Amino acid sequence: LQVLDMAASSYELPTLIMRLAFAVIAIGFFVTLVLAWYHGERGVQKVSGTELLILSLLFVIGGGLLWMTANKTVSEIAVTKPVIEQTASVYEKSIAVLPFVNMSADKDNEYFSDGISEEILNALVKVADLKVAGRTSSFYFKGKNESLITIGETLGVANVLEGSVRKQGEKVRITAQLIRTKDGFHLWSETYDGDLKDVFALQEKIAQAITTQLQVILQGDQKNRLVQVGTSNTEAYALYLQASAIFNRREGARFAEAIDMLKKAIALDPQYARAHSRLAALYSVNSNYAGGLEFAKTLALIELHASLATKLDPSLAEPYAALGSAYGQRRMFLESQQALSKALKLDPNDVPSNSWLATQLINTGYIREGNAALDRTLAIDPLLPNALLWRARNYVFDGDLENADRMLQKATEAGHVFVGIGQTKLDSARGDKTAAINSLAKGLAGYFTRNFPSGAAKIFAQSCYGDAEAKKQSLVLFNNYLELVDELAMKADSMKD
């Protein structure tokens, strides 16, 4: 049994094999005891008819027991097997920072209360002795009346930090409370008052208080400072928070506005490393939203601001993540992986770096490694929509439709607008062609077909599933689009002339 246990552990054999092996050994031991007794009583002799009868009877009994054990085991596994692997227990030094409530009279200050929450989260995530749920998952519960138990179970955390922010002119009041998720017990609560220029000091006090309450071990400079100050210019900081709110929500239509905000922040404080870093990330993501700039020009801007950010603050992971994403879009795969690896070396828990590396690996054929990177991403940020969608697709390819379905449901609940692209794979694997076409059309509608006439998404979807007439219509739509692009290019060239 010890040898089998070592083998099962080394080769990750299913638990069922160990259970069946134990049953076989136990039955064999029983048979051996009976035979030993029989021969001990009668001495060594040839096999008799009586012995054959005893052996036959023992093997019938043993086989029956083995059959019952195997069926019982399989039945138990079918009932108790979780759709998604669950962790054995929740780590006590774990926390989710929920978005602080905006208590200001001006509701437009919500970016400020969200920003305060995110800054505290970013400070805590750097602490090695503390597990912190990712921003997307924590902010998923904003405005939802979910119980703390549900939040704790969903995010796999033992504690939550919640609070409120009131901003009036230059005055700020931040109230924070640390609550245990399993029973709602308030571990700590405090209110902090100050001016806008004191906001970093207030965030630092809250972060330090959390680590004290959870008995977290701080290392090196963390003992003195957890929150990154970044700038002493409060106007630049406000612009950074506003741009970050647009970036985090992926409001593609407002990306140009966010870029202008960051440019203004940099003009106010050219040494603001995080503003340069976020600008590089915005340019990188913006290229997916047809921002209007030529990609070569965009890449040059990403490289410029990423370089400035890393020179001003070498500890930042985001500039390398932005470069990794941009290089991947440019099919510079080696440079992309090098940049993302550098980002993860600086911050192993950085969600964009883990997520972008995962998709990069999958796109270049490293499926197993990509899935592992997706699992790491979801361990940090379990409700990250894009990671859920990619993992669901790969579950379909592996034939695990149950897990794929669960992941797609979560991606839908998290608000992923392209979830139909994953759902179509699942519908197809289940043999439902009609549902697969409808799901693909839903996934393609909007962003992917914004430059095509209404109804194009359905035509493209039907074409993908073998409709000959739809294929002809698709070719006409593509040709019309390419002719329009050529016409616009010619007009642009004539205007330059």
XYZ file of C-alpha atoms in Angstrom:
497
model
C 0.000 0.000 0.000
C 2.890 2.372 0.739
C 4.419 1.676 -2.685
C 1.029 2.190 -4.347
C 0.528 5.426 -2.443
C 3.902 6.749 -3.639
C 3.120 5.736 -7.226
C -0.339 7.306 -7.092
C 1.136 10.542 -5.760
C 3.921 10.654 -8.349
C 1.673 9.953 -11.337
C -1.427 11.745 -9.969
C -3.530 8.586 -10.232
C -7.250 8.867 -9.394
C -8.307 8.054 -5.829
C -10.515 5.286 -7.230
C -7.445 3.227 -8.180
C -6.108 3.313 -4.617
C -9.495 2.317 -3.207
C -9.846 -0.609 -5.584
C -6.262 -1.703 -4.892
C -6.961 -1.684 -1.159
C -10.129 -3.753 -1.703
C -8.231 -6.341 -3.814
C -5.434 -6.610 -1.237
C -7.924 -6.960 1.635
C -9.813 -9.734 -0.173
C -6.554 -11.428 -1.125
C -5.414 -11.330 2.498
C -8.687 -12.988 3.544
C -8.250 -15.757 0.925
C -4.628 -16.266 1.992
C -5.614 -16.672 5.669
C -8.226 -19.318 4.849
C -5.821 -21.265 2.627
C -3.063 -21.046 5.248
C -5.445 -22.397 7.886
C -6.601 -25.173 5.561
C -3.063 -26.321 4.752
C -1.957 -25.939 8.356
C -4.714 -28.290 9.452
C -4.233 -30.894 6.712
C -0.560 -30.567 5.826
C 1.006 -30.274 2.364
C -0.905 -32.322 -0.223
C -2.282 -32.161 -3.723
C -5.167 -29.830 -4.443
C -8.389 -31.702 -3.636
C -11.944 -31.202 -4.821
C -12.824 -29.770 -1.411
C -10.056 -27.159 -1.711
C -11.182 -26.185 -5.195
C -14.702 -25.757 -3.865
C -13.430 -23.552 -1.016
C -11.336 -21.470 -3.436
C -14.265 -21.028 -5.815
C -16.530 -19.988 -2.956
C -13.936 -17.503 -1.633
C -13.403 -15.908 -5.029
C -17.152 -15.612 -5.615
C -17.524 -13.886 -2.234
C -14.433 -11.751 -2.825
C -15.515 -10.823 -6.344
C -18.942 -9.830 -5.057
C -17.411 -7.661 -2.347
C -15.050 -6.097 -4.875
C -17.932 -5.378 -7.254
C -19.970 -3.781 -4.452
C -16.958 -1.729 -3.297
C -16.148 -0.535 -6.808
C -19.738 0.443 -7.553
C -20.126 2.139 -4.196
C -16.879 4.048 -4.777
C -17.860 5.162 -8.263
C -21.300 6.162 -7.010
C -19.788 8.182 -4.183
C -17.405 9.940 -6.563
C -20.235 10.768 -8.967
C -22.156 12.400 -6.137
C -19.364 14.161 -4.303
C -16.991 15.149 -7.110
C -16.976 18.961 -7.265
C -17.518 20.591 -10.626
C -14.570 22.838 -9.911
C -11.829 21.674 -7.591
C -12.282 23.157 -4.156
C -9.534 24.136 -1.776
C -9.306 22.070 1.396
C -9.719 25.050 3.733
C -9.707 28.824 3.679
C -6.387 30.403 4.636
C -6.923 32.510 7.741
C -4.562 35.260 6.558
C -6.671 36.025 3.513
C -8.754 39.061 2.626
C -10.931 40.685 -0.014
C -10.971 44.477 -0.198
C -14.506 45.397 -1.193
C -15.114 48.736 -2.961
C -15.615 51.474 -0.396
C -18.977 53.238 -0.498
C -18.978 56.811 -1.790
C -20.617 58.905 0.937
C -19.787 62.234 -0.710
C -22.554 64.593 -1.731
C -21.071 64.575 -5.236
C -21.778 61.130 -6.708
C -19.119 61.775 -9.350
C -16.574 61.182 -6.568
C -17.189 57.440 -6.825
C -13.924 57.094 -8.735
C -12.218 58.416 -5.602
C -13.790 55.894 -3.198
C -13.083 53.058 -5.662
C -9.528 54.321 -6.017
C -8.969 54.334 -2.250
C -10.114 50.696 -2.082
C -7.872 49.695 -4.969
C -4.838 51.465 -3.509
C -5.237 49.572 -0.219
C -5.714 46.314 -2.155
C -2.570 46.977 -4.198
C -0.629 47.616 -1.001
C -1.818 44.424 0.693
C -1.269 42.215 -2.355
C 2.468 42.879 -2.113
C 2.611 41.251 1.357
C 3.919 37.708 0.908
C 2.279 36.389 4.090
C -1.207 37.504 2.992
C -3.582 36.119 0.353
C -5.590 38.920 -1.304
C -8.484 38.384 -3.716
C -8.048 40.125 -7.068
C -9.662 43.465 -7.822
C -12.137 42.230 -10.429
C -13.537 39.570 -8.109
C -13.746 41.889 -5.099
C -15.393 44.678 -7.098
C -17.884 42.194 -8.571
C -19.854 42.494 -5.334
C -20.194 46.268 -5.606
C -23.836 47.228 -5.124
C -24.856 43.603 -4.527
C -26.512 42.599 -1.274
C -24.552 39.368 -0.842
C -23.872 37.838 2.554
C -20.332 37.811 3.902
C -20.446 34.006 3.967
C -21.205 33.932 0.229
C -18.449 36.435 -0.512
C -15.963 34.482 1.589
C -16.832 31.162 -0.055
C -16.827 32.623 -3.583
C -13.483 34.373 -3.212
C -11.892 31.852 -0.852
C -11.079 34.418 1.844
C -11.522 34.421 5.611
C -11.882 38.204 5.967
C -13.202 41.221 4.123
C -12.345 44.898 4.400
C -15.210 47.257 3.722
C -15.719 50.928 4.383
C -16.801 54.312 3.124
C -15.214 57.534 1.880
C -16.576 61.048 2.317
C -14.848 63.811 0.349
C -15.863 67.426 0.800
C -13.603 70.021 -0.727
C -10.121 69.299 0.558
C -11.370 67.274 3.527
C -11.507 63.464 3.506
C -13.001 60.988 5.969
C -12.335 57.267 5.534
C -14.086 54.647 7.641
C -12.850 51.057 7.423
C -13.778 47.822 9.133
C -12.299 44.330 9.026
C -14.890 41.549 9.268
C -14.557 37.784 9.518
C -16.623 36.146 6.752
C -17.685 32.941 8.504
C -19.598 34.648 11.316
C -19.624 38.402 10.562
C -17.507 39.198 13.614
C -15.965 42.693 13.484
C -12.249 42.289 14.113
C -11.414 45.974 13.793
C -12.964 49.311 12.867
C -11.584 52.839 12.626
C -12.357 56.257 11.176
C -9.651 58.519 9.740
C -9.944 62.233 9.001
C -7.532 64.377 7.002
C -6.923 66.572 3.997
C -6.516 65.382 0.414
C -2.770 65.748 0.788
C -2.965 63.233 3.672
C -4.770 60.549 1.635
C -1.668 58.371 1.221
C -0.958 58.517 4.946
C -4.563 57.496 5.674
C -4.331 54.552 3.283
C -1.047 53.538 4.905
C -2.633 53.542 8.374
C -5.439 51.285 7.184
C -3.087 48.837 5.420
C -0.789 48.653 8.449
C -3.762 48.110 10.761
C -4.957 45.184 8.618
C -1.570 43.458 8.720
C -1.467 43.930 12.493
C -4.947 42.482 13.013
C -4.231 39.451 10.808
C -0.781 39.003 12.369
C 0.903 39.210 8.991
C 4.684 39.197 8.776
C 6.039 42.260 6.956
C 9.417 42.111 5.265
C 12.033 44.784 4.552
C 10.664 48.200 3.618
C 7.080 46.987 4.123
C 7.547 47.530 7.873
C 7.786 51.260 7.178
C 5.566 51.693 4.112
C 3.022 49.584 2.226
C 1.180 52.143 0.089
C 2.986 53.541 -2.940
C 2.814 57.325 -2.760
C 3.684 57.931 -6.406
C 3.099 61.682 -6.413
C 2.648 64.606 -4.052
C 0.404 66.384 -6.524
C -3.213 65.750 -5.466
C -4.621 66.911 -8.822
C -2.367 64.485 -10.707
C -3.449 61.712 -8.327
C -7.138 62.500 -8.910
C -6.620 62.348 -12.687
C -4.808 59.022 -12.306
C -7.728 57.572 -10.312
C -10.296 58.804 -12.851
C -8.349 57.318 -15.770
C -7.848 54.074 -13.857
C -11.595 53.776 -13.244
C -12.202 53.910 -17.017
C -9.348 51.471 -17.643
C -10.576 48.958 -15.041
C -14.109 48.976 -16.418
C -12.714 48.572 -19.958
C -14.874 51.438 -21.222
C -13.362 51.408 -24.687
C -15.459 54.371 -25.866
C -13.836 56.524 -23.144
C -10.238 55.352 -23.534
C -9.246 58.509 -25.424
C -10.603 60.547 -22.502
C -8.609 58.429 -20.023
C -5.439 58.830 -22.081
C -5.859 62.615 -22.000
C -6.302 62.479 -18.216
C -3.045 60.595 -17.787
C -1.233 62.992 -20.095
C -2.434 65.869 -17.906
C -1.317 63.997 -14.773
C 2.157 63.541 -16.277
C 2.272 67.214 -17.263
C 1.553 68.117 -13.617
C 4.160 65.634 -12.364
C 6.573 64.263 -15.012
C 8.107 61.977 -12.353
C 4.794 60.189 -11.717
C 5.882 56.625 -12.574
C 2.479 55.028 -12.106
C 0.851 57.508 -14.485
C 3.418 56.564 -17.164
C 2.806 52.892 -16.368
C -0.981 53.122 -16.576
C -0.706 55.116 -19.812
C 1.394 52.318 -21.351
C -1.223 49.776 -20.246
C -4.046 51.906 -21.643
C -2.351 52.244 -25.015
C -1.792 48.473 -25.045
C -5.424 47.612 -24.328
C -6.695 50.439 -26.531
C -5.225 48.781 -29.611
C -7.895 46.091 -29.143
C -10.605 48.740 -29.213
C -9.617 50.344 -32.542
C -8.260 53.476 -30.963
C -7.487 55.070 -34.343
C -3.690 55.125 -34.078
C -1.465 53.103 -36.352
C -0.207 50.099 -34.433
C 3.455 50.936 -35.025
C 2.874 54.381 -33.521
C 0.956 52.858 -30.598
C 3.745 50.373 -29.904
C 6.285 53.202 -29.862
C 4.169 55.070 -27.278
C 3.818 51.929 -25.154
C 7.576 51.382 -25.215
C 8.232 55.039 -24.392
C 5.982 55.238 -21.329
C 6.880 51.747 -20.125
C 10.563 52.710 -20.275
C 9.955 55.959 -18.394
C 7.898 54.153 -15.747
C 10.515 51.468 -15.100
C 13.309 54.051 -14.871
C 11.329 56.086 -12.336
C 10.182 53.022 -10.363
C 11.946 49.697 -11.162
C 9.558 47.780 -8.855
C 6.507 48.254 -11.116
C 5.269 45.139 -12.920
C 2.572 46.854 -15.029
C 4.934 48.416 -17.625
C 6.367 44.984 -18.492
C 2.859 43.500 -18.627
C 1.800 46.269 -21.042
C 4.824 45.548 -23.230
C 4.111 41.799 -23.105
C 0.551 42.326 -24.260
C 1.591 44.716 -27.040
C 4.350 42.435 -28.298
C 1.919 39.526 -28.348
C -0.500 41.482 -30.538
C 2.448 42.212 -32.824
C 3.271 38.446 -32.904
C 6.627 39.133 -31.274
C 6.092 36.084 -29.073
C 9.590 35.710 -27.637
C 9.744 39.358 -26.605
C 6.220 39.065 -25.213
C 7.015 36.120 -22.960
C 10.233 37.745 -21.777
C 8.374 40.924 -20.800
C 5.568 39.024 -19.051
C 8.064 36.826 -17.215
C 9.825 39.961 -15.993
C 6.486 41.345 -14.778
C 5.706 38.145 -12.866
C 9.157 38.088 -11.334
C 8.469 41.544 -9.920
C 4.906 40.699 -8.870
C 3.875 37.010 -9.042
C 0.288 37.932 -8.098
C -0.221 40.549 -10.798
C -3.478 39.490 -12.447
C -3.030 41.058 -15.931
C 0.466 39.550 -16.228
C -0.783 36.067 -15.321
C -3.820 36.361 -17.571
C -1.942 37.751 -20.586
C 0.793 35.137 -20.225
C -1.862 32.416 -20.164
C -3.490 33.549 -23.410
C -0.065 34.022 -24.980
C 0.939 30.444 -24.137
C -2.330 29.027 -25.457
C -2.119 31.033 -28.697
C 1.381 29.682 -29.316
C 0.418 26.056 -28.687
C 1.514 25.597 -25.053
C -1.941 24.507 -23.935
C -1.021 22.709 -20.711
C 1.191 25.568 -19.532
C -1.489 28.064 -20.562
C -4.137 26.225 -18.556
C -1.845 26.212 -15.531
C -1.377 29.979 -15.900
C -5.160 30.426 -16.181
C -5.641 28.380 -13.016
C -3.116 30.595 -11.222
C -4.985 33.670 -12.463
C -8.333 32.347 -11.250
C -6.835 31.378 -7.901
C -6.018 35.081 -7.405
C -9.039 36.580 -9.176
C -11.723 33.846 -9.373
C -14.313 36.013 -11.143
C -12.059 37.480 -13.854
C -14.352 37.222 -16.922
C -11.741 36.716 -19.648
C -9.850 34.044 -17.689
C -13.151 32.228 -17.065
C -13.963 32.317 -20.790
C -10.552 31.016 -21.880
C -10.585 28.269 -19.252
C -14.086 27.238 -20.291
C -13.010 26.887 -23.930
C -10.100 24.668 -22.964
C -12.329 22.541 -20.752
C -14.491 21.945 -23.842
C -11.431 20.905 -25.845
C -10.503 18.482 -23.026
C -14.006 16.997 -23.069
C -14.852 18.291 -19.582
C -18.210 19.827 -20.491
C -19.413 20.059 -16.898
C -16.582 22.354 -15.820
C -16.851 24.272 -19.093
C -20.524 24.965 -18.419
C -19.816 26.170 -14.884
C -17.040 28.488 -16.074
C -19.227 29.959 -18.824
C -22.036 30.606 -16.348
C -19.612 32.484 -14.120
C -18.251 34.451 -17.087
C -21.818 35.427 -18.015
C -22.604 36.509 -14.442
C -19.365 38.515 -14.389
C -20.576 40.421 -17.457
C -18.320 39.111 -20.248
C -19.799 40.442 -23.495
C -18.104 37.855 -25.729
C -19.139 34.775 -23.720
C -20.983 33.437 -26.769
C -17.610 32.648 -28.384
C -16.993 30.091 -25.640
C -20.623 28.984 -25.398
C -20.673 28.067 -29.098
C -17.898 25.516 -28.481
C -19.895 23.930 -25.666
C -23.133 23.872 -27.681
C -21.285 22.272 -30.589
C -19.701 19.632 -28.327
C -23.196 18.780 -27.083
C -24.404 18.385 -30.671
C -26.786 21.353 -30.628
C -25.976 23.115 -33.901
C -28.809 25.644 -33.687
C -27.754 26.757 -30.212
C -24.109 26.888 -31.360
C -24.991 29.242 -34.244
C -27.049 31.502 -31.984
C -24.280 31.608 -29.355
C -21.613 32.477 -31.923
C -23.799 35.194 -33.449
C -24.297 36.683 -29.984
C -20.543 36.558 -29.313
C -19.664 38.222 -32.630
C -22.320 40.939 -32.422
C -21.217 44.418 -31.476
C -17.452 44.693 -31.205
C -16.447 42.114 -33.843
C -19.017 43.196 -36.424
C -19.230 46.934 -35.678
C -18.011 47.778 -39.206
C -20.553 45.497 -40.908
C -24.287 45.874 -41.590
C -26.882 44.755 -39.070
C -27.413 40.992 -39.149
C -23.840 40.246 -40.264
C -23.045 38.376 -37.030
C -25.753 35.781 -37.705
C -24.579 35.337 -41.315
C -20.969 34.827 -40.198
C -22.077 32.323 -37.547
C -24.147 30.312 -40.042
C -21.210 30.371 -42.431
C -18.893 28.936 -39.767
C -21.296 26.018 -39.307
C -21.424 25.051 -42.986
C -24.296 27.075 -44.468
C -23.322 27.442 -48.160
C -25.588 30.435 -48.807
C -24.282 32.197 -45.685
C -20.710 31.645 -46.917
C -21.533 33.446 -50.166
C -23.116 36.336 -48.259
C -20.091 36.499 -45.941
C -17.713 36.826 -48.892
C -19.801 39.678 -50.294
C -19.722 41.453 -46.906
C -15.952 40.970 -46.614
C -15.318 42.261 -50.150
C -17.510 45.310 -49.566
C -15.640 46.040 -46.337
C -12.207 45.698 -47.982
C -13.256 47.983 -50.840
C -14.377 50.577 -48.291
C -11.043 50.308 -46.467
C -9.142 50.776 -49.737
C -11.289 53.800 -50.603
C -10.651 55.396 -47.210
C -6.920 54.706 -47.515
C -6.817 56.372 -50.934
C -8.632 59.429 -49.560
C -6.193 59.613 -46.673
C -3.228 59.466 -49.080
C -4.709 62.182 -51.303
C -5.207 64.436 -48.272
C -1.546 63.973 -47.330
C -0.513 64.912 -50.849
